[in-house]
Amino acid sequence: MTVGWLRACIRVPAIFLLLAGLIVINRTAWLFCGRDPVRRYRANKRGTRFISTWLGRAIGMRLKIVGAPPPEPYILVCNHLGYMDIVAICNVTASVFIAKSEVSSWPFIGTMVRSTNIEFVDRVNHRDLQRVNQLAAESTRIGRGVVFFPEGTSSSGRTVLPFRPSLLEHAASSGLPVHYASIHYETPAGAPPAANVVAWWGDMDFFTHLFHLARVPYFNATLVFAPEPIRSDNRKTLAALLHQACFDIFTPTDRTPDGHDLPTPPRS
């Protein structure tokens, strides 16, 4: 058995144990918080940040933060490279995440997010979009941070995909500032490119991807927070401004060591 396979055989069970610990901590905290959303959020935030820090260490993430996360309450958007984005962001700020409804059925990450502060949205259902925008409004009103990935899907990190404006309705209509961040991954020399083993996209099988990621000695994650938020009273304009601003602080992940683009995995 190679060192990489041995490393994965140790890391993967540790990850699932930490995941189980996250569920236990948060469910126990909720028992003592009753129906009070503020108390539940605060209890959940502490448990999520603690476990997320150890999840990152268990999988070999070396996290670098550039800038400072926004103070609560806030709305934050970020480019999306896969499930490790949530772990990285939760290391520094445990927020209310808005995710597409399909995430709830994902193995590992679906279980994790269902036990934390998350709202699922059906992006093709107009009424559901209205519901989630109202929830975002309520979250910021009571002092919570809200995070979502407006690209609507994960990518290899070759570029920042266009931002969908649907979940920016509340921010635009209320004149709220929207903060933005970008995330970037790198693997060490001799390891597969980060776009293939850290980013999770295309038709990559989750368990195969997790096992190959766990074989890598370590990987660098750089999370960049922009210093100033963006405002607009038009959601489409706001989406375009945020997309350009995120692109301006974005570092491509999808490159080989000699600077060439990686081939695109097939999509169904």
XYZ file of C-alpha atoms in Angstrom:
268
model
C 0.000 0.000 0.000
C 1.398 3.391 -1.007
C 1.744 6.325 1.381
C -1.081 8.120 -0.416
C -3.509 5.229 -0.013
C -2.556 4.819 3.651
C -3.086 8.544 4.174
C -6.544 8.310 2.624
C -7.474 5.267 4.728
C -6.751 7.320 7.861
C -8.243 10.615 6.742
C -11.577 9.470 5.317
C -12.805 7.747 8.518
C -11.613 10.780 10.519
C -13.694 13.043 8.285
C -16.845 11.011 8.825
C -16.239 10.913 12.581
C -15.953 14.694 12.617
C -19.109 14.934 10.549
C -20.922 12.766 13.082
C -19.559 15.019 15.840
C -20.903 18.095 14.062
C -24.364 16.578 13.895
C -24.308 15.593 17.581
C -23.010 18.991 18.755
C -25.539 20.991 16.775
C -28.531 18.787 17.532
C -27.666 18.837 21.243
C -27.306 22.617 21.214
C -30.678 22.965 19.529
C -32.340 20.989 22.343
C -31.292 23.719 24.787
C -32.203 26.609 22.496
C -35.799 25.729 21.772
C -37.397 27.647 18.910
C -35.417 30.851 19.413
C -33.724 31.380 15.991
C -31.047 33.721 17.365
C -29.959 31.332 20.148
C -30.000 28.382 17.734
C -27.900 30.270 15.214
C -25.302 31.267 17.830
C -25.048 27.736 19.217
C -24.864 26.285 15.730
C -22.199 28.805 14.692
C -19.819 27.789 17.459
C -20.174 24.074 16.734
C -19.861 24.529 12.985
C -16.715 26.644 13.161
C -15.049 24.240 15.588
C -15.755 21.137 13.516
C -15.043 22.856 10.190
C -11.583 23.821 11.424
C -10.817 20.202 12.245
C -12.393 18.957 9.009
C -10.023 21.195 7.091
C -7.037 19.896 9.036
C -8.137 16.296 8.643
C -8.327 16.545 4.856
C -5.013 18.427 4.579
C -6.286 21.951 3.927
C -3.845 24.779 4.607
C -6.082 27.825 4.687
C -4.839 31.339 3.984
C -7.165 34.285 4.554
C -6.619 37.524 2.641
C -8.627 40.450 3.952
C -11.262 40.130 6.655
C -14.711 38.526 6.603
C -17.546 41.057 6.870
C -19.140 41.755 10.257
C -22.600 40.350 10.866
C -25.169 40.858 9.519
C -24.069 40.524 5.895
C -24.757 38.986 2.505
C -21.683 37.352 0.972
C -21.219 35.787 -2.467
C -18.277 33.727 -3.702
C -17.187 31.714 -6.711
C -17.817 27.987 -6.320
C -15.314 25.161 -6.831
C -16.910 22.363 -4.784
C -17.747 21.138 -1.305
C -14.434 22.249 0.196
C -15.579 25.871 -0.294
C -18.112 25.432 2.511
C -15.481 23.972 4.840
C -13.107 26.852 4.086
C -15.709 29.573 4.616
C -17.004 27.932 7.799
C -13.459 28.011 9.194
C -13.731 31.774 9.524
C -17.424 32.588 9.600
C -20.268 30.141 10.152
C -23.102 31.629 8.132
C -26.531 30.748 6.856
C -25.830 29.097 3.502
C -28.300 29.128 0.635
C -27.774 26.122 -1.614
C -29.582 24.503 -4.517
C -32.014 21.805 -3.439
C -29.895 19.039 -4.993
C -27.219 19.592 -2.309
C -29.432 18.015 0.361
C -29.082 14.636 -1.372
C -25.292 14.787 -1.775
C -23.412 12.197 0.295
C -21.294 13.607 3.145
C -21.804 17.272 2.357
C -25.590 16.932 2.247
C -25.583 15.424 5.721
C -23.259 18.123 7.011
C -25.217 21.048 5.672
C -28.569 19.654 6.797
C -27.244 19.736 10.378
C -26.130 23.370 10.118
C -27.669 26.690 9.137
C -28.734 26.132 5.544
C -31.713 26.877 3.363
C -32.317 24.912 0.186
C -33.787 26.596 -2.869
C -35.318 25.259 -6.060
C -33.873 27.768 -8.531
C -36.447 26.979 -11.239
C -39.393 27.551 -8.903
C -40.242 31.254 -8.735
C -42.251 30.880 -5.534
C -39.381 29.075 -3.832
C -36.999 31.849 -4.862
C -39.351 34.345 -3.238
C -39.464 32.230 -0.081
C -35.661 32.062 0.192
C -35.274 35.783 -0.499
C -37.675 36.421 2.386
C -35.651 34.076 4.606
C -32.479 35.963 3.669
C -34.202 39.197 4.642
C -35.218 37.746 8.001
C -31.717 36.363 8.605
C -30.028 39.716 8.081
C -32.724 41.457 10.143
C -31.874 39.372 13.228
C -28.124 39.763 12.733
C -27.076 36.661 10.795
C -24.691 36.363 7.867
C -25.956 34.864 4.609
C -23.692 33.167 2.015
C -24.522 31.789 -1.406
C -22.780 30.896 -4.655
C -24.466 32.844 -7.480
C -22.795 30.824 -10.257
C -25.412 28.169 -9.465
C -22.954 25.284 -9.916
C -19.341 24.392 -9.150
C -16.549 24.651 -11.709
C -12.930 23.702 -12.257
C -11.817 27.229 -11.439
C -10.792 28.115 -14.972
C -12.900 31.240 -14.741
C -15.823 32.706 -12.777
C -19.108 31.645 -14.338
C -21.836 34.284 -14.812
C -23.706 35.203 -11.635
C -27.426 34.481 -11.531
C -29.394 37.450 -10.157
C -32.371 35.575 -8.667
C -31.077 35.391 -5.063
C -29.989 39.031 -5.115
C -33.562 40.338 -5.198
C -33.682 41.089 -1.471
C -30.339 42.909 -1.474
C -31.272 44.991 -4.521
C -34.772 45.919 -3.390
C -33.568 46.773 0.132
C -30.440 48.627 -0.935
C -28.260 46.308 1.141
C -24.525 46.072 0.434
C -23.338 42.707 -0.856
C -19.864 41.515 0.120
C -17.887 39.210 -2.138
C -14.986 36.808 -1.914
C -13.040 34.439 -4.126
C -11.523 31.058 -3.398
C -8.553 29.346 -5.013
C -6.809 25.996 -4.479
C -3.277 24.758 -5.153
C -1.657 21.353 -4.708
C 2.049 20.760 -4.022
C 4.579 19.774 -6.680
C 4.157 16.161 -7.745
C 0.464 16.008 -6.782
C -2.402 16.075 -9.304
C -3.644 19.564 -10.247
C -6.067 21.159 -7.795
C -8.713 21.418 -10.526
C -8.796 17.607 -10.662
C -8.529 16.629 -6.980
C -9.786 19.617 -4.932
C -12.394 21.222 -7.160
C -15.467 18.985 -7.518
C -17.290 19.555 -10.765
C -18.589 17.969 -13.951
C -19.537 14.320 -13.481
C -16.981 13.537 -10.778
C -18.165 10.804 -8.409
C -18.164 12.130 -4.840
C -16.599 9.185 -2.977
C -13.919 8.662 -5.623
C -13.140 12.373 -5.522
C -12.955 12.453 -1.711
C -10.619 9.458 -1.615
C -8.273 10.959 -4.217
C -8.306 14.282 -2.369
C -7.429 12.488 0.881
C -4.370 10.946 -0.820
C -2.817 14.362 -1.487
C -0.278 15.325 1.245
C -1.886 18.751 1.610
C -3.425 21.506 -0.458
C -3.470 25.283 -0.117
C -6.779 27.123 -0.005
C -6.733 30.890 -0.379
C -9.914 32.735 0.559
C -9.872 36.396 -0.438
C -12.386 38.822 1.082
C -12.862 42.112 -0.751
C -12.599 45.233 1.437
C -15.727 47.014 0.170
C -19.200 45.681 -0.659
C -21.271 46.553 -3.736
C -24.768 48.067 -3.928
C -27.349 48.413 -6.681
C -31.108 48.680 -6.712
C -31.290 46.435 -9.793
C -30.585 42.740 -9.215
C -29.256 42.117 -12.740
C -26.919 45.084 -12.503
C -25.873 43.952 -9.037
C -25.138 40.433 -10.331
C -23.024 41.821 -13.179
C -21.073 44.162 -10.890
C -20.415 41.401 -8.371
C -19.334 38.993 -11.100
C -16.790 41.456 -12.483
C -15.544 42.362 -9.003
C -15.157 38.705 -8.022
C -13.341 38.006 -11.287
C -10.942 40.869 -10.556
C -9.759 39.237 -7.286
C -9.955 35.684 -8.665
C -6.978 33.400 -9.313
C -7.603 30.557 -11.792
C -7.317 27.063 -10.326
C -7.583 25.143 -13.575
C -3.983 25.282 -14.775
C -1.210 22.744 -15.185
C 2.264 23.584 -13.786
C 3.312 24.834 -17.263
C 0.331 27.199 -17.437
C -1.836 25.251 -19.882
C -5.552 24.611 -19.431
C -6.662 21.192 -18.249
C -9.095 19.162 -20.357
C -12.752 19.493 -19.380
C -14.310 16.380 -17.825
C -17.501 15.226 -19.583
C -20.868 16.423 -18.329
C -24.080 14.449 -18.527
